[in-house]
Structure formats: C-alpha cells, structure tokens
C-alpha cells in the first residue's frame, strides 16, 4: 500500500531540511504526487533511512484514538427505545432547569422592586425577610444557572455517550455505543479485573448496581440465572445502554494484582541496534493483567534461566505484549531471532513492581532514559499521552554523540503531532566522567520549576543516587521521584 508523506514529515524521517527535499524535487531527483512524497520514492534517494519505527507513532495515535471520545458519526447510535428514553430524561431535565432559571429571574425582580421602594438599608432588610421567606416556602429549590448552560452545551454527548461509575473508588469513565465496559475502563487507565480475550475466564464478573447493559460479544463463561437476576455481567463482553454504576474494584499497585503464568507465542521480532524489540501474543483464553511500567519474568525453556524485563506496552492493547531484549542476553536474543521458534511457546510470569503512573498527581511529567532503557518508560509515556492526564510531558533522551537511536525519529514525530509532548535529545560524550550532570544541566535549563513535576527516570544504580540528590536539592519531594533501576 502506497504511503504518502508531507515534505515536513519526509524531511524529519530522513534527517534533512525541508528545503533540501524541495531542491531535489526542482532538480528532478524526487517526484511528488499532489505535493506529497511516496515513501518508496523517498527511500530510493535515501536508501539508508530506517522506517520500521514509524509504526510507533501510528501505534500511539491508535491508543489516543481509543482514549478519547470518538465522534458520533463513527458509531451507530443507541437502540431506538434507549434513544427515546434518554431524550425523554434530557427533556425533563431541560424543563426543570428552565423552570428553575425562570424562578431565579422572578426572585431577582422581586428583590429589585424591594430595593427601589426602600429608603434605607434597615428598611431593605426589614422588608426582604418576610418576602424571601414567603417566596421560598412557595417555590421549589433552585439550582445553579451554570447547570443549564452545561446541559445545553453537552446535549449531543448526553444522548450518545454513556458513563460508568465504580462504586468502590468513585472513578468515572465514558463508554462509546459499541465499546465493551472493559475496553472503556482500560483506555481510561482503570484496571478493573480481567484475565482473557474471549470471555472464557469469568474473572471480570461484576454486579451492575444501577443502569441497563447488554451483551455485544460472545462469552464462553456462562452466568447462572440467579447471577443474571442479581445484575451480574462480564464487562469484557457487555456494554452499557444507559449510565451505569458497577460494583468493581480497580488495581492501583502490584499488591492488587495476582501473579499470573501464561504461555505466549512470538508475533514479531525487530532488530534495533543492540536491542531486539519482541512482540508476544497471548492466547485468547488468557490475558495478562498489569499496570503500565511493570515487569514480567520470561523463560524460553525449562533449562534456561528466566530474565525479568519491563513490559514496553500499554495495558489497553488487547492480547499483545512488547519487550526489549538487550544483546547481552545472548541466549534469549538467539532464540527469538531463530525463525524455527516462531510457534514455540514462551513462558511469562508476572506482573511485578510498582513503577506505575500516579494518576492522581496532576503535575507535569518528566521522563528520562537512554536507548537501552527505553522499555522501562515506554508504556508509561504511552499511557500518559493516551489519558492526557498531564499538562506537559517532557522526554530527556540520553544518547552517545554520533549514535542516533532508531527511536529518535518517532520522538520527534510525537513532538510534532502531540501539542504537550516535548522531546529533548542530550548528546553525551563517552569520555565525559559525569555524563549524567550534562543531562541534568539540560533538564534545569529547559524546565522552569522542577518541584511542579513528577519524574520517571530509568538509569543505572549509581546514577540514580546522583539524580535523587540533585532533585532533592532543588525542592522536589520524594513522592514525586519515580526512579527506576535499569534491568
């Protein structure tokens, strides 16, 4: 399939200026189609360009599309009966708000007449007391006039989008018409229980306290008649027809998630300099429940030692897990590269660790890592961008001089496509005895007020202590330092 690029994106991809490409077009070295460049034409002139990483931007955009409310035109609306009921409820609310609004107008006119007829402040107070007492005794309670404006502004969303509330935590999230409750919760960063991809395990079973739901996907796990009467459903196979309240708990730390053991298969393997980027696929009957930023143990056979690696993907991705394997794990690299092992099971166990996003912070986020340690923070960055929980996200990327990472093109593309994401490459001289201080100088010059940020940084053990001392000396609270030892 032909992929067309704008000149700006093409220039970033190959690492040249836009006017350089314009010059080649004028000289006939490059041909365009309606002002766009075919990527194959670009690779013909710049054959050394690596383009496999461009899927990362498409991948994040996919997560973002799932993480925000989709346009009404993208979906079928609610069932006709539900649609009418929602409109009736909205009409009742609208009439109520209009009535309250008219009541407020009457009250203001009454007060104004009293003020005009009073000759002194004392006369005003004396006159108003019985008038107000009589008014409120005969008039229903009024509401804030802002409620009316809010209702009018959000009428389309009120009709087409439902909301779910979790009774245990009080968290709320929206649901699109054809989206399962589990999918909606995960894209909102809320890890309610689950354990499979096909409705077979029943672990997500929960009770609907209020509201209407319906099944939209097949489920192998059968609910008893008694459970159905009590309002139990499987969120992985059901959606909401109205606003609902669920009796479901969420996982916020590793202690909230039980250890799982799953046999996966290799879906894809991509070589990135000294790293292997491996995507594993879980069986339909099992799905790893984890939080972004956690790790898993991987073993390839009964004789090999297991290794613990970060999960470099977001929990909202159904049925796949990404890991990055450094080339000093030679046995594992050799195993994953060998095409004969494509269909041989890989055992994973986990999740482990508490290096997860603090969703309740509200601070801007700073991430710091190098090429080899990117997997420790990749899932965290993707989740932060998808949920849009931070006003600003800054990534400080430490790399050796003259050693371009294949990931860097994607970081620049993220910065171009996502308004609040900022990429700061830091070239480190390998002869520098204190490379971290070079990076920290860049952080301090780029960020105005460090204590207003949460830090998610993956470094070697000796560097973490230096970073901790640096941040503490600049007023950053300990709770805002999420310092991750490199595995």
Short mmCIF file of C-alpha atoms in Angstrom, two decimals:
data_model
loop_
_atom_site.label_atom_id
_atom_site.label_comp_id
_atom_site.label_asym_id
_atom_site.label_seq_id
_atom_site.Cartn_x
_atom_site.Cartn_y
_atom_site.Cartn_z
CA UNK A 1 0.00 0.00 0.00
CA UNK A 2 1.36 3.42 -1.02
CA UNK A 3 2.20 5.70 1.90
CA UNK A 4 2.31 9.42 1.11
CA UNK A 5 4.17 11.90 3.30
CA UNK A 6 4.19 15.68 3.57
CA UNK A 7 7.54 17.35 2.88
CA UNK A 8 7.91 18.23 6.56
CA UNK A 9 7.40 14.65 7.73
CA UNK A 10 9.63 13.30 4.97
CA UNK A 11 12.40 15.73 5.98
CA UNK A 12 12.21 14.62 9.62
CA UNK A 13 12.22 10.98 8.60
CA UNK A 14 15.46 11.18 6.61
CA UNK A 15 17.06 13.83 8.84
CA UNK A 16 17.42 16.66 6.31
CA UNK A 17 15.95 20.15 5.98
CA UNK A 18 12.70 20.69 4.11
CA UNK A 19 14.35 22.97 1.54
CA UNK A 20 16.82 20.17 0.72
CA UNK A 21 13.92 18.00 -0.44
CA UNK A 22 12.41 20.94 -2.32
CA UNK A 23 15.71 21.39 -4.16
CA UNK A 24 15.77 17.70 -5.15
CA UNK A 25 12.19 17.98 -6.40
CA UNK A 26 13.06 21.03 -8.51
CA UNK A 27 16.10 19.22 -9.93
CA UNK A 28 14.01 16.15 -10.78
CA UNK A 29 15.69 13.76 -8.32
CA UNK A 30 12.39 13.31 -6.45
CA UNK A 31 8.89 13.17 -7.89
CA UNK A 32 5.73 14.09 -5.99
CA UNK A 33 2.03 13.34 -6.18
CA UNK A 34 -0.21 16.35 -5.47
CA UNK A 35 2.52 17.84 -3.28
CA UNK A 36 3.13 14.63 -1.31
CA UNK A 37 6.07 12.23 -1.42
CA UNK A 38 5.69 8.48 -1.86
CA UNK A 39 7.76 6.81 0.86
CA UNK A 40 9.20 4.36 -1.70
CA UNK A 41 10.37 7.30 -3.80
CA UNK A 42 11.97 8.79 -0.69
CA UNK A 43 13.77 5.53 0.11
CA UNK A 44 15.09 5.36 -3.44
CA UNK A 45 17.01 8.59 -2.85
CA UNK A 46 17.76 7.93 0.85
CA UNK A 47 18.17 4.12 1.00
CA UNK A 48 19.91 4.23 4.41
CA UNK A 49 16.75 5.53 6.11
CA UNK A 50 15.18 3.22 8.70
CA UNK A 51 11.40 3.40 8.57
CA UNK A 52 10.27 0.44 10.64
CA UNK A 53 9.98 2.56 13.77
CA UNK A 54 7.30 4.79 12.23
CA UNK A 55 4.75 2.29 13.46
CA UNK A 56 5.37 3.67 16.97
CA UNK A 57 3.70 6.99 16.11
CA UNK A 58 0.80 5.20 14.42
CA UNK A 59 0.63 2.98 17.49
CA UNK A 60 0.39 5.93 19.92
CA UNK A 61 -2.15 7.66 17.69
CA UNK A 62 -4.18 4.45 17.80
CA UNK A 63 -4.05 4.43 21.59
CA UNK A 64 -5.05 8.11 21.66
CA UNK A 65 -7.98 7.45 19.34
CA UNK A 66 -9.19 4.80 21.76
CA UNK A 67 -8.53 7.04 24.75
CA UNK A 68 -10.76 9.95 23.70
CA UNK A 69 -14.46 10.01 22.94
CA UNK A 70 -14.99 9.14 19.28
CA UNK A 71 -17.16 11.31 17.03
CA UNK A 72 -20.82 10.44 16.99
CA UNK A 73 -20.66 9.80 13.24
CA UNK A 74 -18.21 6.93 13.83
CA UNK A 75 -20.79 4.82 15.64
CA UNK A 76 -24.28 3.52 15.46
CA UNK A 77 -26.45 5.31 17.96
CA UNK A 78 -28.20 3.72 20.91
CA UNK A 79 -31.06 1.30 20.29
CA UNK A 80 -34.25 3.26 19.37
CA UNK A 81 -36.00 2.55 22.67
CA UNK A 82 -32.97 3.62 24.72
CA UNK A 83 -32.52 6.67 22.50
CA UNK A 84 -36.11 7.81 23.19
CA UNK A 85 -35.72 7.19 26.93
CA UNK A 86 -32.52 9.26 27.06
CA UNK A 87 -34.21 12.08 25.13
CA UNK A 88 -37.21 11.97 27.48
CA UNK A 89 -34.90 12.17 30.51
CA UNK A 90 -32.99 15.05 28.95
CA UNK A 91 -36.24 16.85 28.12
CA UNK A 92 -37.35 16.51 31.73
CA UNK A 93 -34.01 17.86 32.97
CA UNK A 94 -34.13 20.72 30.47
CA UNK A 95 -37.65 21.76 31.50
CA UNK A 96 -36.62 21.57 35.15
CA UNK A 97 -33.57 23.76 34.57
CA UNK A 98 -35.62 26.26 32.54
CA UNK A 99 -38.22 26.41 35.30
CA UNK A 100 -35.50 27.00 37.88
CA UNK A 101 -33.98 29.65 35.64
CA UNK A 102 -37.33 31.46 35.40
CA UNK A 103 -37.70 31.21 39.18
CA UNK A 104 -34.36 32.94 39.66
CA UNK A 105 -35.47 35.74 37.32
CA UNK A 106 -38.65 36.22 39.37
CA UNK A 107 -36.63 36.35 42.59
CA UNK A 108 -34.23 38.96 41.20
CA UNK A 109 -37.13 41.13 40.01
CA UNK A 110 -38.75 40.87 43.44
CA UNK A 111 -35.54 41.90 45.22
CA UNK A 112 -35.05 44.77 42.77
CA UNK A 113 -38.56 46.15 43.43
CA UNK A 114 -37.96 45.92 47.19
CA UNK A 115 -34.69 47.82 46.89
CA UNK A 116 -36.31 50.57 44.82
CA UNK A 117 -39.12 51.01 47.37
CA UNK A 118 -36.81 51.09 50.43
CA UNK A 119 -35.49 54.39 51.76
CA UNK A 120 -32.67 52.92 53.92
CA UNK A 121 -30.62 49.75 54.44
CA UNK A 122 -32.64 48.96 57.55
CA UNK A 123 -35.90 49.28 55.57
CA UNK A 124 -34.47 46.91 52.94
CA UNK A 125 -33.54 44.22 55.46
CA UNK A 126 -36.86 44.54 57.28
CA UNK A 127 -38.82 44.30 54.02
CA UNK A 128 -36.85 41.45 52.45
CA UNK A 129 -37.05 38.98 55.34
CA UNK A 130 -40.81 38.19 55.10
CA UNK A 131 -40.81 38.48 51.30
CA UNK A 132 -37.96 35.94 50.88
CA UNK A 133 -39.43 33.61 53.50
CA UNK A 134 -42.78 33.58 51.68
CA UNK A 135 -41.08 33.20 48.27
CA UNK A 136 -39.01 30.14 49.20
CA UNK A 137 -41.91 28.48 51.01
CA UNK A 138 -43.93 28.50 47.77
CA UNK A 139 -41.11 27.82 45.28
CA UNK A 140 -39.15 24.60 44.58
CA UNK A 141 -35.44 24.76 45.36
CA UNK A 142 -33.42 26.41 42.62
CA UNK A 143 -30.21 25.22 41.03
CA UNK A 144 -27.11 26.92 39.76
CA UNK A 145 -27.74 28.68 36.45
CA UNK A 146 -24.46 27.17 35.16
CA UNK A 147 -26.18 23.77 35.13
CA UNK A 148 -28.46 24.98 32.35
CA UNK A 149 -25.56 26.15 30.16
CA UNK A 150 -23.70 22.88 30.78
CA UNK A 151 -26.75 20.84 29.84
CA UNK A 152 -27.33 22.77 26.61
CA UNK A 153 -23.66 22.58 25.60
CA UNK A 154 -23.44 18.82 26.10
CA UNK A 155 -26.80 17.64 24.74
CA UNK A 156 -25.29 15.55 21.86
CA UNK A 157 -22.82 13.80 24.19
CA UNK A 158 -25.57 13.18 26.74
CA UNK A 159 -27.58 11.33 24.09
CA UNK A 160 -24.88 9.17 22.51
CA UNK A 161 -22.27 8.56 25.22
CA UNK A 162 -22.92 6.73 28.47
CA UNK A 163 -20.92 6.96 31.67
CA UNK A 164 -19.91 4.28 34.14
CA UNK A 165 -19.16 4.90 37.79
CA UNK A 166 -17.23 2.48 40.00
CA UNK A 167 -18.91 2.31 43.39
CA UNK A 168 -15.74 1.30 45.30
CA UNK A 169 -13.43 4.10 44.15
CA UNK A 170 -15.82 6.70 42.76
CA UNK A 171 -13.94 6.79 39.42
CA UNK A 172 -15.98 7.52 36.30
CA UNK A 173 -15.34 6.84 32.61
CA UNK A 174 -17.24 7.23 29.34
CA UNK A 175 -18.39 4.46 27.02
CA UNK A 176 -18.97 4.67 23.30
CA UNK A 177 -22.06 2.83 21.98
CA UNK A 178 -20.28 -0.25 20.60
CA UNK A 179 -17.47 -0.47 23.15
CA UNK A 180 -17.24 -3.06 25.93
CA UNK A 181 -17.12 -1.85 29.50
CA UNK A 182 -13.66 -3.43 29.95
CA UNK A 183 -12.23 -1.66 26.88
CA UNK A 184 -13.59 1.67 28.10
CA UNK A 185 -12.19 1.20 31.60
CA UNK A 186 -8.71 0.25 30.34
CA UNK A 187 -8.48 3.20 27.94
CA UNK A 188 -9.38 5.39 30.91
CA UNK A 189 -6.43 3.90 32.82
CA UNK A 190 -8.66 1.96 35.25
CA UNK A 191 -7.58 -1.65 35.72
CA UNK A 192 -10.76 -3.48 36.67
CA UNK A 193 -10.36 -7.30 36.93
CA UNK A 194 -9.86 -9.32 33.72
CA UNK A 195 -7.97 -12.40 32.59
CA UNK A 196 -8.78 -13.39 29.00
CA UNK A 197 -9.56 -12.14 25.50
CA UNK A 198 -12.68 -14.18 24.75
CA UNK A 199 -14.98 -14.11 27.77
CA UNK A 200 -13.94 -17.55 28.98
CA UNK A 201 -12.38 -16.96 32.40
CA UNK A 202 -15.11 -15.03 34.19
CA UNK A 203 -12.62 -13.03 36.29
CA UNK A 204 -14.11 -9.71 35.24
CA UNK A 205 -17.58 -10.67 36.54
CA UNK A 206 -19.15 -7.81 38.47
CA UNK A 207 -22.55 -6.53 39.53
CA UNK A 208 -24.39 -3.65 37.90
CA UNK A 209 -25.94 -1.64 40.72
CA UNK A 210 -27.89 0.77 38.52
CA UNK A 211 -28.49 1.22 34.79
CA UNK A 212 -29.04 -1.02 31.77
CA UNK A 213 -26.48 -3.16 29.90
CA UNK A 214 -26.47 -5.62 27.01
CA UNK A 215 -24.14 -8.33 25.71
CA UNK A 216 -22.37 -7.42 22.45
CA UNK A 217 -19.70 -10.16 22.27
CA UNK A 218 -19.60 -13.90 22.69
CA UNK A 219 -18.67 -15.20 26.14
CA UNK A 220 -17.74 -18.81 26.91
CA UNK A 221 -18.18 -18.36 30.65
CA UNK A 222 -21.85 -18.82 31.48
CA UNK A 223 -23.56 -16.81 34.17
CA UNK A 224 -26.24 -18.57 36.19
CA UNK A 225 -29.86 -17.44 36.09
CA UNK A 226 -29.51 -16.32 39.69
CA UNK A 227 -26.42 -14.22 38.84
CA UNK A 228 -28.20 -12.62 35.89
CA UNK A 229 -31.21 -11.77 38.06
CA UNK A 230 -28.89 -10.15 40.60
CA UNK A 231 -27.40 -7.97 37.86
CA UNK A 232 -24.04 -9.69 37.23
CA UNK A 233 -22.34 -9.29 33.83
CA UNK A 234 -18.94 -9.84 32.18
CA UNK A 235 -17.56 -6.37 31.30
CA UNK A 236 -15.35 -7.91 28.57
CA UNK A 237 -18.48 -8.87 26.59
CA UNK A 238 -21.06 -6.31 27.66
CA UNK A 239 -21.67 -2.61 27.03
CA UNK A 240 -23.94 -0.05 28.66
CA UNK A 241 -27.26 1.18 27.30
CA UNK A 242 -27.59 3.92 29.91
CA UNK A 243 -25.37 5.47 32.55
CA UNK A 244 -24.42 2.69 34.98
CA UNK A 245 -22.82 2.07 38.36
CA UNK A 246 -20.60 -1.01 38.73
CA UNK A 247 -19.57 -2.88 41.84
CA UNK A 248 -15.97 -3.39 40.62
CA UNK A 249 -12.63 -2.66 42.27
CA UNK A 250 -9.56 -1.30 40.43
CA UNK A 251 -5.90 -2.21 40.76
CA UNK A 252 -3.61 0.68 41.71
CA UNK A 253 -0.50 -1.19 42.95
CA UNK A 254 1.15 -4.54 42.37
CA UNK A 255 -0.50 -5.86 45.55
CA UNK A 256 -3.89 -5.53 43.85
CA UNK A 257 -3.00 -7.93 41.01
CA UNK A 258 -2.37 -11.64 41.46
CA UNK A 259 0.67 -13.26 39.85
CA UNK A 260 -0.17 -14.93 36.53
CA UNK A 261 1.59 -17.54 34.38
CA UNK A 262 0.91 -17.53 30.63
CA UNK A 263 2.39 -19.27 27.59
CA UNK A 264 2.75 -16.85 24.66
CA UNK A 265 3.87 -17.06 21.05
CA UNK A 266 6.22 -14.77 19.14
CA UNK A 267 4.29 -12.34 16.94
CA UNK A 268 7.18 -10.23 15.61
CA UNK A 269 10.89 -9.51 16.17
CA UNK A 270 12.63 -6.29 15.03
CA UNK A 271 16.35 -5.56 15.43
CA UNK A 272 17.05 -2.05 16.78
CA UNK A 273 20.82 -1.63 17.08
CA UNK A 274 21.79 -3.63 20.19
CA UNK A 275 18.14 -4.31 21.09
CA UNK A 276 15.55 -6.81 19.95
CA UNK A 277 12.01 -5.42 20.00
CA UNK A 278 9.83 -8.50 20.52
CA UNK A 279 6.03 -8.60 20.42
CA UNK A 280 4.42 -11.58 22.16
CA UNK A 281 0.84 -12.73 21.61
CA UNK A 282 -1.17 -14.22 24.46
CA UNK A 283 -3.77 -16.96 23.85
CA UNK A 284 -7.42 -15.98 23.58
CA UNK A 285 -8.19 -17.70 26.88
CA UNK A 286 -5.55 -15.72 28.81
CA UNK A 287 -4.64 -12.04 29.01
CA UNK A 288 -2.01 -10.58 31.32
CA UNK A 289 -3.46 -8.09 33.75
CA UNK A 290 -0.83 -5.47 34.56
CA UNK A 291 -0.21 -1.77 35.09
CA UNK A 292 1.91 0.32 32.70
CA UNK A 293 5.52 0.31 33.93
CA UNK A 294 5.51 -3.17 35.47
CA UNK A 295 7.81 -6.10 34.60
CA UNK A 296 7.48 -9.80 33.77
CA UNK A 297 9.74 -12.86 34.01
CA UNK A 298 10.42 -14.65 30.72
CA UNK A 299 11.75 -18.16 30.17
CA UNK A 300 12.23 -19.90 26.83
CA UNK A 301 12.61 -23.48 28.04
CA UNK A 302 12.88 -25.50 31.23
CA UNK A 303 16.70 -25.45 31.14
CA UNK A 304 17.27 -21.73 30.70
CA UNK A 305 17.29 -19.18 33.47
CA UNK A 306 14.44 -16.70 33.42
CA UNK A 307 15.06 -12.99 32.92
CA UNK A 308 12.97 -10.11 34.23
CA UNK A 309 12.16 -7.39 31.70
CA UNK A 310 9.88 -4.33 31.59
CA UNK A 311 6.63 -4.54 29.64
CA UNK A 312 7.06 -1.93 26.92
CA UNK A 313 3.38 -1.70 26.02
CA UNK A 314 0.12 -0.32 27.36
CA UNK A 315 -2.49 -2.48 29.19
CA UNK A 316 -5.13 -1.24 26.74
CA UNK A 317 -3.54 -3.30 23.93
CA UNK A 318 -5.57 -6.47 23.76
CA UNK A 319 -3.67 -9.74 23.54
CA UNK A 320 -0.12 -8.46 22.87
CA UNK A 321 2.93 -7.63 25.00
CA UNK A 322 6.10 -5.86 23.84
CA UNK A 323 9.53 -6.42 25.40
CA UNK A 324 13.03 -5.10 24.56
CA UNK A 325 15.91 -7.55 24.95
CA UNK A 326 19.48 -6.25 25.26
CA UNK A 327 22.08 -8.17 23.25
CA UNK A 328 24.00 -9.20 26.37
CA UNK A 329 21.18 -11.75 26.89
CA UNK A 330 22.71 -13.73 24.04
CA UNK A 331 20.79 -16.96 24.60
CA UNK A 332 17.47 -15.15 24.52
CA UNK A 333 18.37 -13.00 21.52
CA UNK A 334 19.44 -16.06 19.56
CA UNK A 335 16.22 -17.84 20.47
CA UNK A 336 13.94 -15.03 19.36
CA UNK A 337 15.84 -14.39 16.11
CA UNK A 338 15.63 -18.06 15.07
CA UNK A 339 12.56 -18.39 12.79
CA UNK A 340 12.16 -22.04 13.85
CA UNK A 341 10.97 -20.81 17.25
CA UNK A 342 8.17 -18.67 15.80
CA UNK A 343 5.47 -21.03 17.06
CA UNK A 344 7.25 -22.40 20.15
CA UNK A 345 5.64 -21.20 23.42
CA UNK A 346 7.41 -18.60 25.54
CA UNK A 347 6.56 -18.69 29.25
CA UNK A 348 5.90 -15.45 31.10
CA UNK A 349 5.10 -14.81 34.75
CA UNK A 350 4.07 -11.62 36.50
CA UNK A 351 3.47 -8.76 36.77
CA UNK A 352 6.00 -7.34 39.23
CA UNK A 353 6.97 -3.89 40.51
CA UNK A 354 5.28 -0.65 41.48
CA UNK A 355 6.87 1.76 38.98
CA UNK A 356 3.47 2.94 37.78
CA UNK A 357 1.93 6.31 36.93
CA UNK A 358 0.44 8.34 39.75
CA UNK A 359 -2.88 9.14 38.11
CA UNK A 360 -3.94 11.44 40.94
CA UNK A 361 -0.92 13.76 40.87
CA UNK A 362 -1.87 16.47 38.38
CA UNK A 363 1.79 17.51 37.97
CA UNK A 364 3.56 17.81 34.63
CA UNK A 365 5.69 14.77 33.81
CA UNK A 366 9.41 14.42 33.07
CA UNK A 367 10.78 11.16 31.65
CA UNK A 368 14.48 10.39 31.33
CA UNK A 369 16.19 7.34 29.84
CA UNK A 370 18.63 6.14 27.19
CA UNK A 371 18.19 3.87 24.16
CA UNK A 372 18.87 0.69 26.15
CA UNK A 373 16.50 1.65 28.96
CA UNK A 374 13.58 2.97 26.90
CA UNK A 375 11.37 -0.06 27.58
CA UNK A 376 11.18 0.88 31.28
CA UNK A 377 9.29 4.09 30.49
CA UNK A 378 7.70 3.43 27.07
CA UNK A 379 4.42 2.10 28.46
CA UNK A 380 4.26 4.94 30.98
CA UNK A 381 4.70 7.58 28.26
CA UNK A 382 2.09 5.96 26.02
CA UNK A 383 -0.41 5.77 28.86
CA UNK A 384 0.25 9.38 29.90
CA UNK A 385 -0.25 10.63 26.33
CA UNK A 386 -3.35 8.50 25.82
CA UNK A 387 -5.04 9.57 29.05
CA UNK A 388 -3.97 13.23 28.68
CA UNK A 389 -3.50 13.40 32.46
CA UNK A 390 -0.64 15.90 32.35
CA UNK A 391 -0.46 19.49 31.17
CA UNK A 392 3.05 18.87 29.82
CA UNK A 393 5.22 15.81 29.11
CA UNK A 394 8.98 16.18 28.59
CA UNK A 395 11.26 13.34 27.48
CA UNK A 396 15.01 13.80 28.05
CA UNK A 397 16.81 11.26 25.89
CA UNK A 398 20.46 10.48 26.68
CA UNK A 399 22.45 9.19 23.73
CA UNK A 400 26.11 8.97 22.77
CA UNK A 401 27.39 11.53 20.29
CA UNK A 402 27.13 10.36 16.68
CA UNK A 403 24.98 7.39 17.76
CA UNK A 404 21.46 8.02 16.52
CA UNK A 405 18.81 5.81 18.07
CA UNK A 406 16.14 4.37 15.77
CA UNK A 407 13.59 5.62 18.30
CA UNK A 408 14.54 9.29 17.87
CA UNK A 409 12.59 9.84 14.64
CA UNK A 410 9.50 8.69 16.49
CA UNK A 411 10.09 11.00 19.43
CA UNK A 412 10.33 13.94 17.03
CA UNK A 413 7.16 12.79 15.31
CA UNK A 414 5.42 12.56 18.70
CA UNK A 415 6.53 16.11 19.50
CA UNK A 416 5.19 17.30 16.15
CA UNK A 417 1.85 15.51 16.46
CA UNK A 418 1.12 15.93 20.18
CA UNK A 419 0.95 19.50 21.44
CA UNK A 420 2.03 18.93 25.04
CA UNK A 421 4.85 16.44 24.32
CA UNK A 422 8.41 17.84 24.17
CA UNK A 423 11.50 15.88 23.13
CA UNK A 424 14.96 16.88 24.42
CA UNK A 425 17.85 14.86 22.91
CA UNK A 426 21.03 15.03 25.01
CA UNK A 427 24.29 14.05 23.29
CA UNK A 428 26.67 12.51 25.82
CA UNK A 429 30.44 12.36 25.28
CA UNK A 430 31.62 8.85 26.27
CA UNK A 431 34.85 10.41 27.58
CA UNK A 432 32.85 12.59 29.96
CA UNK A 433 33.39 11.39 33.53
CA UNK A 434 29.99 12.73 34.63
CA UNK A 435 27.57 12.28 31.72
CA UNK A 436 24.53 12.47 34.00
CA UNK A 437 25.42 16.00 35.11
CA UNK A 438 25.39 17.05 31.45
CA UNK A 439 21.86 15.71 31.20
CA UNK A 440 20.74 17.34 34.45
CA UNK A 441 22.09 20.69 33.30
CA UNK A 442 19.88 20.34 30.22
CA UNK A 443 16.88 19.49 32.40
CA UNK A 444 17.41 22.51 34.64
CA UNK A 445 17.80 24.90 31.71
CA UNK A 446 14.69 23.58 29.91
CA UNK A 447 12.28 23.30 32.86
CA UNK A 448 11.29 26.39 34.81
CA UNK A 449 10.12 24.99 38.16
CA UNK A 450 11.23 21.42 38.90
CA UNK A 451 9.07 20.93 42.06
CA UNK A 452 5.96 21.18 39.87
CA UNK A 453 6.90 17.96 38.06
CA UNK A 454 6.82 14.22 38.66
CA UNK A 455 9.99 12.42 37.50
CA UNK A 456 10.02 8.95 35.90
CA UNK A 457 13.66 8.13 35.21
CA UNK A 458 15.45 4.88 34.38
CA UNK A 459 19.20 4.91 34.97
CA UNK A 460 21.97 2.71 36.34
CA UNK A 461 22.05 2.32 40.14
CA UNK A 462 24.97 4.70 40.72
CA UNK A 463 23.31 7.39 38.58
CA UNK A 464 20.00 7.13 40.43
CA UNK A 465 21.58 8.28 43.70
CA UNK A 466 23.14 11.27 41.94
CA UNK A 467 19.76 12.12 40.42
CA UNK A 468 17.99 11.75 43.78
CA UNK A 469 20.43 14.15 45.44
CA UNK A 470 20.09 16.63 42.56
CA UNK A 471 16.28 16.67 42.69
CA UNK A 472 16.14 16.83 46.48
CA UNK A 473 18.42 19.85 46.43
CA UNK A 474 16.01 21.64 44.11
CA UNK A 475 12.93 21.08 46.23
CA UNK A 476 11.42 18.05 44.51
CA UNK A 477 9.50 15.93 47.03
CA UNK A 478 10.45 12.28 47.47
CA UNK A 479 6.94 11.18 46.43
CA UNK A 480 7.47 12.87 43.04
CA UNK A 481 10.65 10.86 42.28
CA UNK A 482 9.89 7.59 40.49
CA UNK A 483 13.46 6.39 39.98
CA UNK A 484 13.64 3.07 38.17
CA UNK A 485 16.77 0.85 38.34
CA UNK A 486 17.76 -0.42 34.89
CA UNK A 487 17.37 -4.18 34.45
#
